[in-house]
Every structure is written in structure tokens, then in C-alpha cells.
Coordinates of C-alpha atoms in Angstrom, one line a residue:
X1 CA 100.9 123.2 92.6
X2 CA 103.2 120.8 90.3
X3 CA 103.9 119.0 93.6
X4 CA 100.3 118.4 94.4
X5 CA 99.9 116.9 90.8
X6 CA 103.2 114.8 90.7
X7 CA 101.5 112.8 94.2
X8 CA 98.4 112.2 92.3
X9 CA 99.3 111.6 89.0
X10 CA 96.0 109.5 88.4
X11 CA 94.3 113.5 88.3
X12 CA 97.3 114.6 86.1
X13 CA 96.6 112.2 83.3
X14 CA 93.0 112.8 83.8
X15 CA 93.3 116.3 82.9
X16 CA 95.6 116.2 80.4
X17 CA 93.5 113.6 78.9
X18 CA 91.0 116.2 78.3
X19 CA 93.3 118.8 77.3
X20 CA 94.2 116.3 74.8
X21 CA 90.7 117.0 73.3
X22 CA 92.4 120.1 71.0
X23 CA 95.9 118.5 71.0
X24 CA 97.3 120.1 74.0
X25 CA 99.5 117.9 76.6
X26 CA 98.3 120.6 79.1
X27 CA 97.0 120.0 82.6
X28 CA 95.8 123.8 82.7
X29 CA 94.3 123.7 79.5
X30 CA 92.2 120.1 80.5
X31 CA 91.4 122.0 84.0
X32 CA 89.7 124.7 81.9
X33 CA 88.0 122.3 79.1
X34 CA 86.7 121.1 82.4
X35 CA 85.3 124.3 84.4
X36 CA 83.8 125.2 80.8
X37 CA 82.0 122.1 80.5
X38 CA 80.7 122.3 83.8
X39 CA 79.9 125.8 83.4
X40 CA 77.3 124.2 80.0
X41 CA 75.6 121.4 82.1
X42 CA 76.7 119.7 85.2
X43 CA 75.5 116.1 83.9
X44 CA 78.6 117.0 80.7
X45 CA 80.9 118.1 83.5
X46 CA 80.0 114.6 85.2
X47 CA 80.3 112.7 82.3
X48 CA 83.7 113.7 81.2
X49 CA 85.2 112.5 84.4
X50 CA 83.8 109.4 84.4
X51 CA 84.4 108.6 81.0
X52 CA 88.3 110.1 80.6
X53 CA 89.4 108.0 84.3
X54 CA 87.4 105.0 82.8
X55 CA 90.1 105.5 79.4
X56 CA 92.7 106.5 81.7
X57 CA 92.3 103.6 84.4
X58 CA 92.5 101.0 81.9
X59 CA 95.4 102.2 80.1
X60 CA 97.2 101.8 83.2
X61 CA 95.2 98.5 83.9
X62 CA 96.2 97.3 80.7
X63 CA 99.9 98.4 81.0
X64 CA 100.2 100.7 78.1
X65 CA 102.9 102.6 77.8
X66 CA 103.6 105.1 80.6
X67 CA 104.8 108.0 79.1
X68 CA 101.4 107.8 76.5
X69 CA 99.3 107.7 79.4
X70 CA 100.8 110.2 80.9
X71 CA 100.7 112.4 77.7
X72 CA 97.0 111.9 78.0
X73 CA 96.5 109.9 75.2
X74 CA 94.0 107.6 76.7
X75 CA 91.7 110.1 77.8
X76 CA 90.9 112.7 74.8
X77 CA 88.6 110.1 72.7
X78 CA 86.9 108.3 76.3
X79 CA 86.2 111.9 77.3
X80 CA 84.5 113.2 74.1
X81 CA 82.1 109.7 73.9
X82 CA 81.4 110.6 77.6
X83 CA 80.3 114.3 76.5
X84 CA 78.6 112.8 73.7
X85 CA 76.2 111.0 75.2
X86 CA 75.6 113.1 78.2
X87 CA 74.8 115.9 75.4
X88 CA 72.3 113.6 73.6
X89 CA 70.3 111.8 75.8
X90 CA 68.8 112.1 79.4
X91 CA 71.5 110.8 81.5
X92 CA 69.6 107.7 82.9
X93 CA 71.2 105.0 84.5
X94 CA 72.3 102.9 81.2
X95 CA 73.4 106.2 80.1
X96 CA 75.9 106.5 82.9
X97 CA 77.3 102.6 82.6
X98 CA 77.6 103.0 79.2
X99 CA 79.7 106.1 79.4
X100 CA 82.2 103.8 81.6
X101 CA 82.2 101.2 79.4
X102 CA 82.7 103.5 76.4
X103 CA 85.6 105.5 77.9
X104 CA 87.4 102.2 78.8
X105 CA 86.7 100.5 75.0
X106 CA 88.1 103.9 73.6
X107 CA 91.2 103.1 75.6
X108 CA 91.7 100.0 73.9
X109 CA 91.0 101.2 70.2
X110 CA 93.3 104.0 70.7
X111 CA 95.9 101.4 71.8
X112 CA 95.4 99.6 69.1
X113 CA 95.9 102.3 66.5
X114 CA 98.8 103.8 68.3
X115 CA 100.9 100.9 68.2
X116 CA 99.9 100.4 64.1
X117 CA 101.3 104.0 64.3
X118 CA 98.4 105.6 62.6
X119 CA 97.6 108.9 63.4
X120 CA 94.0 108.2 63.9
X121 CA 93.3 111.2 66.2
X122 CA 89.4 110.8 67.6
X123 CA 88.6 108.7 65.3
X124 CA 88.0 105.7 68.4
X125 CA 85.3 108.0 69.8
X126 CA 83.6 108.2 66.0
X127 CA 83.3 104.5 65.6
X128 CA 82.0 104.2 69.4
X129 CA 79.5 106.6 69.9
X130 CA 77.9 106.1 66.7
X131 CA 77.3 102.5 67.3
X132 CA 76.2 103.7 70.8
X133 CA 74.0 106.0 69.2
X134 CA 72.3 103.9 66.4
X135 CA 72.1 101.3 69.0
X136 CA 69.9 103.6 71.8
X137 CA 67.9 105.1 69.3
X138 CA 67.0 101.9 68.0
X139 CA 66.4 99.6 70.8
X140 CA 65.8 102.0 73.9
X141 CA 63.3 104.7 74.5
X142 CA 65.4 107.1 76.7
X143 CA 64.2 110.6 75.9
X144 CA 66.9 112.7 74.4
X145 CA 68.6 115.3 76.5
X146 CA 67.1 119.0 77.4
X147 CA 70.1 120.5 76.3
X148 CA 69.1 119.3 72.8
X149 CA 66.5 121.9 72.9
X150 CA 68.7 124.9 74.2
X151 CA 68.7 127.2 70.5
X152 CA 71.2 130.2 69.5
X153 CA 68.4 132.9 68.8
X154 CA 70.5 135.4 66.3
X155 CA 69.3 135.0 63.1
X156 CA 71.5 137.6 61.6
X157 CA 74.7 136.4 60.8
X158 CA 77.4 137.7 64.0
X159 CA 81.2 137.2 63.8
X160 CA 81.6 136.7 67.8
X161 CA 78.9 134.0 68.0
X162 CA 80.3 131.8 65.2
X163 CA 84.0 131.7 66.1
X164 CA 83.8 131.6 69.5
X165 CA 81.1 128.8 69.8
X166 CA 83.3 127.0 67.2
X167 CA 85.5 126.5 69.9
X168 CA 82.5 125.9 72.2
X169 CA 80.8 122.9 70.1
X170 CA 84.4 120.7 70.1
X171 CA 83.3 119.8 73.4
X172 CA 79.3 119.7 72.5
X173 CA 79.0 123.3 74.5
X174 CA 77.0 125.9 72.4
X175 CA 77.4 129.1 75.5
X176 CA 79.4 132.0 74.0
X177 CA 81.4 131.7 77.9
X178 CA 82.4 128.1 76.9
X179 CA 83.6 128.6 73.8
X180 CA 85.9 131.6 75.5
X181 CA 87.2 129.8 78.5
X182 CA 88.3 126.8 75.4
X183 CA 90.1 129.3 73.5
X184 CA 92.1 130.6 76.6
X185 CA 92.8 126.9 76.7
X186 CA 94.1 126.2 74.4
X187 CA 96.2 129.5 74.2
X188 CA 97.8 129.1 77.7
X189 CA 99.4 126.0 76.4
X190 CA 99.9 127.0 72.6
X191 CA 99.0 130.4 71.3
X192 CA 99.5 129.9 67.8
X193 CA 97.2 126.8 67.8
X194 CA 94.7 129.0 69.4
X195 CA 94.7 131.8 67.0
X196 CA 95.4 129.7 64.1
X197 CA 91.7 127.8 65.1
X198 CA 89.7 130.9 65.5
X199 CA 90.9 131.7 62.1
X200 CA 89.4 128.8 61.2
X201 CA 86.1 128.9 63.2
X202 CA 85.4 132.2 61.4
X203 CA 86.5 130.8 58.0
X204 CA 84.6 127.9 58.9
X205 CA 81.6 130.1 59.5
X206 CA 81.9 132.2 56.8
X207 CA 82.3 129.6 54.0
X208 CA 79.2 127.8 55.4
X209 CA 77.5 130.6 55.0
X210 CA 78.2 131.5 51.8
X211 CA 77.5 127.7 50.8
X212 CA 73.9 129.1 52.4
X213 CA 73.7 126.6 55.7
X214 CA 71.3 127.9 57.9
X215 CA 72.7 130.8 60.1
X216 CA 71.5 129.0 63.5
X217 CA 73.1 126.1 62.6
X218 CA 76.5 128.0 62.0
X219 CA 76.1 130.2 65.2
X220 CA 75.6 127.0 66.8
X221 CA 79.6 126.7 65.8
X222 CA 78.3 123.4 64.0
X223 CA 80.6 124.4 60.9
X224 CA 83.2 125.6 62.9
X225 CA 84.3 122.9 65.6
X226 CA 86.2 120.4 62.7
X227 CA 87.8 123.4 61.4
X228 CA 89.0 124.3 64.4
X229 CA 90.9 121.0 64.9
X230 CA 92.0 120.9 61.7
X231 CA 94.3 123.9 62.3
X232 CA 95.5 123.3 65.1
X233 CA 96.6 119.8 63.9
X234 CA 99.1 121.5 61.7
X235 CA 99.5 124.7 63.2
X236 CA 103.0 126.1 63.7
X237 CA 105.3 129.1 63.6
X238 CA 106.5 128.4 59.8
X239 CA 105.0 130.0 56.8
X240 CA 104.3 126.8 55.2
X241 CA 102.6 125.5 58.4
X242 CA 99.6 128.5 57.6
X243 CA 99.4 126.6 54.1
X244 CA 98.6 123.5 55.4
X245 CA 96.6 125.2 58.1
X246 CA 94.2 126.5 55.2
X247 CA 94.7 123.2 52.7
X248 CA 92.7 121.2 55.8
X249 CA 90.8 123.9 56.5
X250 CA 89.2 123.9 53.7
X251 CA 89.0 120.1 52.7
X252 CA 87.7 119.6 56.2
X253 CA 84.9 122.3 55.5
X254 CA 84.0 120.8 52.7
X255 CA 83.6 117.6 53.9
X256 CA 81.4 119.1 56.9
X257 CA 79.2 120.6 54.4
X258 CA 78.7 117.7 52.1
X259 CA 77.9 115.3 54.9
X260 CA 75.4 117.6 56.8
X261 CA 74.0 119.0 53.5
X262 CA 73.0 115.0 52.6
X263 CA 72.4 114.1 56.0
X264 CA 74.6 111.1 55.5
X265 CA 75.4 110.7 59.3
X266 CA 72.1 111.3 60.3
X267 CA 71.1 107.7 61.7
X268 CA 74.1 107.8 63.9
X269 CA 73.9 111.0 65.0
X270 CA 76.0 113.4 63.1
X271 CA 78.8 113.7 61.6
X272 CA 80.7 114.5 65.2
X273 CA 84.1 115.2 64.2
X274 CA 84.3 112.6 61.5
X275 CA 85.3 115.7 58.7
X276 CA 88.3 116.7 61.2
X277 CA 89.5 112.9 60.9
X278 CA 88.6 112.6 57.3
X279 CA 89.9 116.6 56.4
X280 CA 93.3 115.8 58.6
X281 CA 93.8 112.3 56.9
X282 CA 94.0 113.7 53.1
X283 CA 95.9 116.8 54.3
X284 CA 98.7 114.2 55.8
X285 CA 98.8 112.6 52.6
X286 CA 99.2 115.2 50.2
X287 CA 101.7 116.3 52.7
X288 CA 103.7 112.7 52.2
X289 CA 103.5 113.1 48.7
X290 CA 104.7 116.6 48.5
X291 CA 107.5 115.7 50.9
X292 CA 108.1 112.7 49.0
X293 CA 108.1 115.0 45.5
X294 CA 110.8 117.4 46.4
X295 CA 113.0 114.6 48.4
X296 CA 113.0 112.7 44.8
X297 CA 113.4 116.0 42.8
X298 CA 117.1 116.9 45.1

């Protein structure tokens, strides 16, 4: 099977392009983010193709680096603003060009950040689909999507649900058999990252909760998903690597909370994962700082 990938390596970046979606260089793990996604709605499935070659394509158009390309680090943020829109509006024609045009642009800010080495992560999605967003909402009238509508009924609070559609809702899929087919994912290529981000989906869950966000809402795995990629950011086998795990954790939370609780995203969107960026950003530099502290200190 390695042999079929190395003679297409277009495919190969493809998919690790969307494995790169939770961090992992891991043509498996993009293969399954895949059949998950497809398994929540075909037109998502769709859209994630065509928006993650559109990224991929013109990093190799553009000559970017190979070895980043290959790593799949043109595809994760082209593939989520392909998802994106697919999830929020009927997938009309404009729909389907802008999705192409977004994945390619997403390329190019990624670029642009990579070589200013800063860790931006999907912060190039963020900026595009919210201007996307603002921008159809304001001067279209395409219906939003039917998927919109789809509900998690449970109204009592359930463990299971939260966690595991915590996973599901990185990838804008809110079926319990998504959210399972991500975690396997994402532990196939790292299992530490994987159990380390269903800690924090149910700590995500639970601390919503407690701050008294509506128990749809968090079944939904809508205050679970940033979490998520916060621990996996730092996850590791150390025993300091758990204590950064819970520092952006729980700076990420609250972040989540205090943007939804305002609605301060609200005419863009959502948030997205704009409290994973903002969570894993402050985490990084009180990390520096730290390292910087005891480096001074010997």
C-alpha cells in the first residue's frame, strides 16, 4: 500500500493534509478524518477534497517547500474552510468556487506565516472563512445548510456524547460514529495525543457545564473541539507535558466560554477554533518565559 501512495503522491499529501487537521502527519489518520466526514454528509466529504487539493495544488504550484507539502501542511487549514462552508450553507454553485478559491488562499497565508516562523496553526482558515462568512451572510441570500438543523436530543447531561462529539465537531461533524472514527485517528498515529484530547473533551464538557452552558450545546461537543486541540498541541510522554496539557486546556476553555457566552463571534459565524489559536498562543508564551526563567536562574 506505501507503494501505491509513493506513485501518487498528489493523494498522499492530500491526506495527510487532512490528518493534519489534529496535528497528525498521518496518511491513515487523514483517510479516516475522511470516511468520517463522509459518513456526516456527503456534500462535507466533497468539500474537503476540493478544498485540501485546491491548498495542496498550489503549494506545489507555487513551489513551496517540498518536504512542508509533503508533511501536509498546506492542506489542514484549506480543508477545514472547505468543511466550513459546506457545514453552513447549501452548497450552491458560489459555494463550491468559493471553497477552491478559499483552499488555494489558505495555502498562501499559511506560506506566509510559516516562513515568519510563527506557529500560527489554523489560524489562515479563521481569518478566511469569517470574512467568507460575513461576506455571504451580508450580500447573498443562499439558505443555510440542512445540517444546521440536525439537533443532539439528550438533555441530561451524558459523558459519551460530550467527549466523543468533542472529537466529532473539530471537523464540523456532530454523529457520535464520527467523533469515534476521529479518535481512532488520531490514536493510530499518536495515542497519547488521542487520550490526552478526550481528557480534554470531557474536561472541556464538564467545566462548561459547571459554568451552566446549555447541555445541547455541549453534547453538540461545541465546548469540547478547542480543547481537544489544545492537548494534543502539547501532548507528550513527560510529566510536565500533562501540565501544559491542562494550563491550555483550561485557558483555551475559558476563552471558548467568554466568546460564546458574549456572542462576540457571532456576525462571523462563531468562534470556530479561534480559542484553540488564542488558548495555544498564551500557553507558548508562558512556556518561553518559563524556559527563559530557569535558563537565567542556572
Amino acid at each position: 500500500m506505501n507503494e501505491f501512495f509513493k506513485k501518487l503522491p498528489f493523494i498522499d499529501n492530500v491526506l495527510k493534509g487532512i490528518g493534519q487537521i489534529m496535528l497528525q502527519e498521518n496518511r491513515w489518520t487523514g483517510l479516516l478524518f475522511l470516511i468520517g466526514i463522509f459518513l456526516g454528509s456527503w456534500q462535507c466529504g466533497v468539500a474537503v477534497l476540493l478544498s485540501t487539493a485546491a491548498g495542496t495544488f498550489t503549494a506545489m504550484k507555487l513551489q513551496y517547500n517540498k518536504s512542508e507539502i509533503n508533511a501536509g501542511l498546506y492542506g489542514f487549514s484549506a480543508a477545514l474552510v472547505g468543511v466550513a462552508l459546506s457545514f453552513l450553507f447549501e452548497t450552491t454553485l458560489l459555494i463550491w468556487i468559493l471553497i477552491l478559491m478559499g483552499g488555494a488562499l489558505a495555502a498562501v497565508i499559511q506560506h506566509f506565516f510559516i516562513q515568519k516562523k510563527i506557529p500560527v496553526f489554523t489560524f489562515p482558515f479563521i481569518i478566511i472563512t469569517w470574512v467568507l462568512v460575513f461576506g455571504l451572510h451580508h450580500f447573498t441570500h443562499i439558505p443555510p445548510s440542512a445540517l444546521l438543523s440536525c439537533e443532539v436530543i439528550p438533555t441530561k447531561y451524558d459523558d459519551l456524547l460530550a467527549c466523543t462529539n468533542g472529537f466529532g465537531e473539530v471537523i464540523f461533524q456532530g454523529g457520535v460514529l464520527s467523533g469515534v472514527i476521529f479518535f481512532i485517528a488520531v490514536f493510530i498515529s499518536s495515542p497519547v495525543a488521542a487520550l490526552y484530547g478526550l481528557a480534554a473533551s470531557i474536561l472541556g464538557a464538564g467545566l462548561s457545564q459547571m459554568n451552566g452552558e446549555p447541555i445541547k450545546e455541549i453534547h453538540m461537543g461545541l465546548f469540547g473541539f478547542n480543547a481537544v486541540l489544545s492537548a494534543i498541541v502539547f501532548s507528550g510522554v513527560k510529566k510536565t507535558d500533562g501540565l501544559w496539557v491542562l494550563i491550555a486546556v483550561i485557558i483555551t476553555i475559558a476563552v471558548d466560554d467568554f466568546l460564546v457566552d458574549n456572542n462576540c463571534l457571532g456576525a462571523v459565524g462563531g468562534v470556530f477554533t479561534f480559542p484553540f489559536v488564542v488558548g495555544t498562543w498564551i500557553t507558548l508564551f508562558i512556556q518561553k518565559a518559563v524556559r527563559k526563567l530557569i535558563t537565567s536562574e542556572n
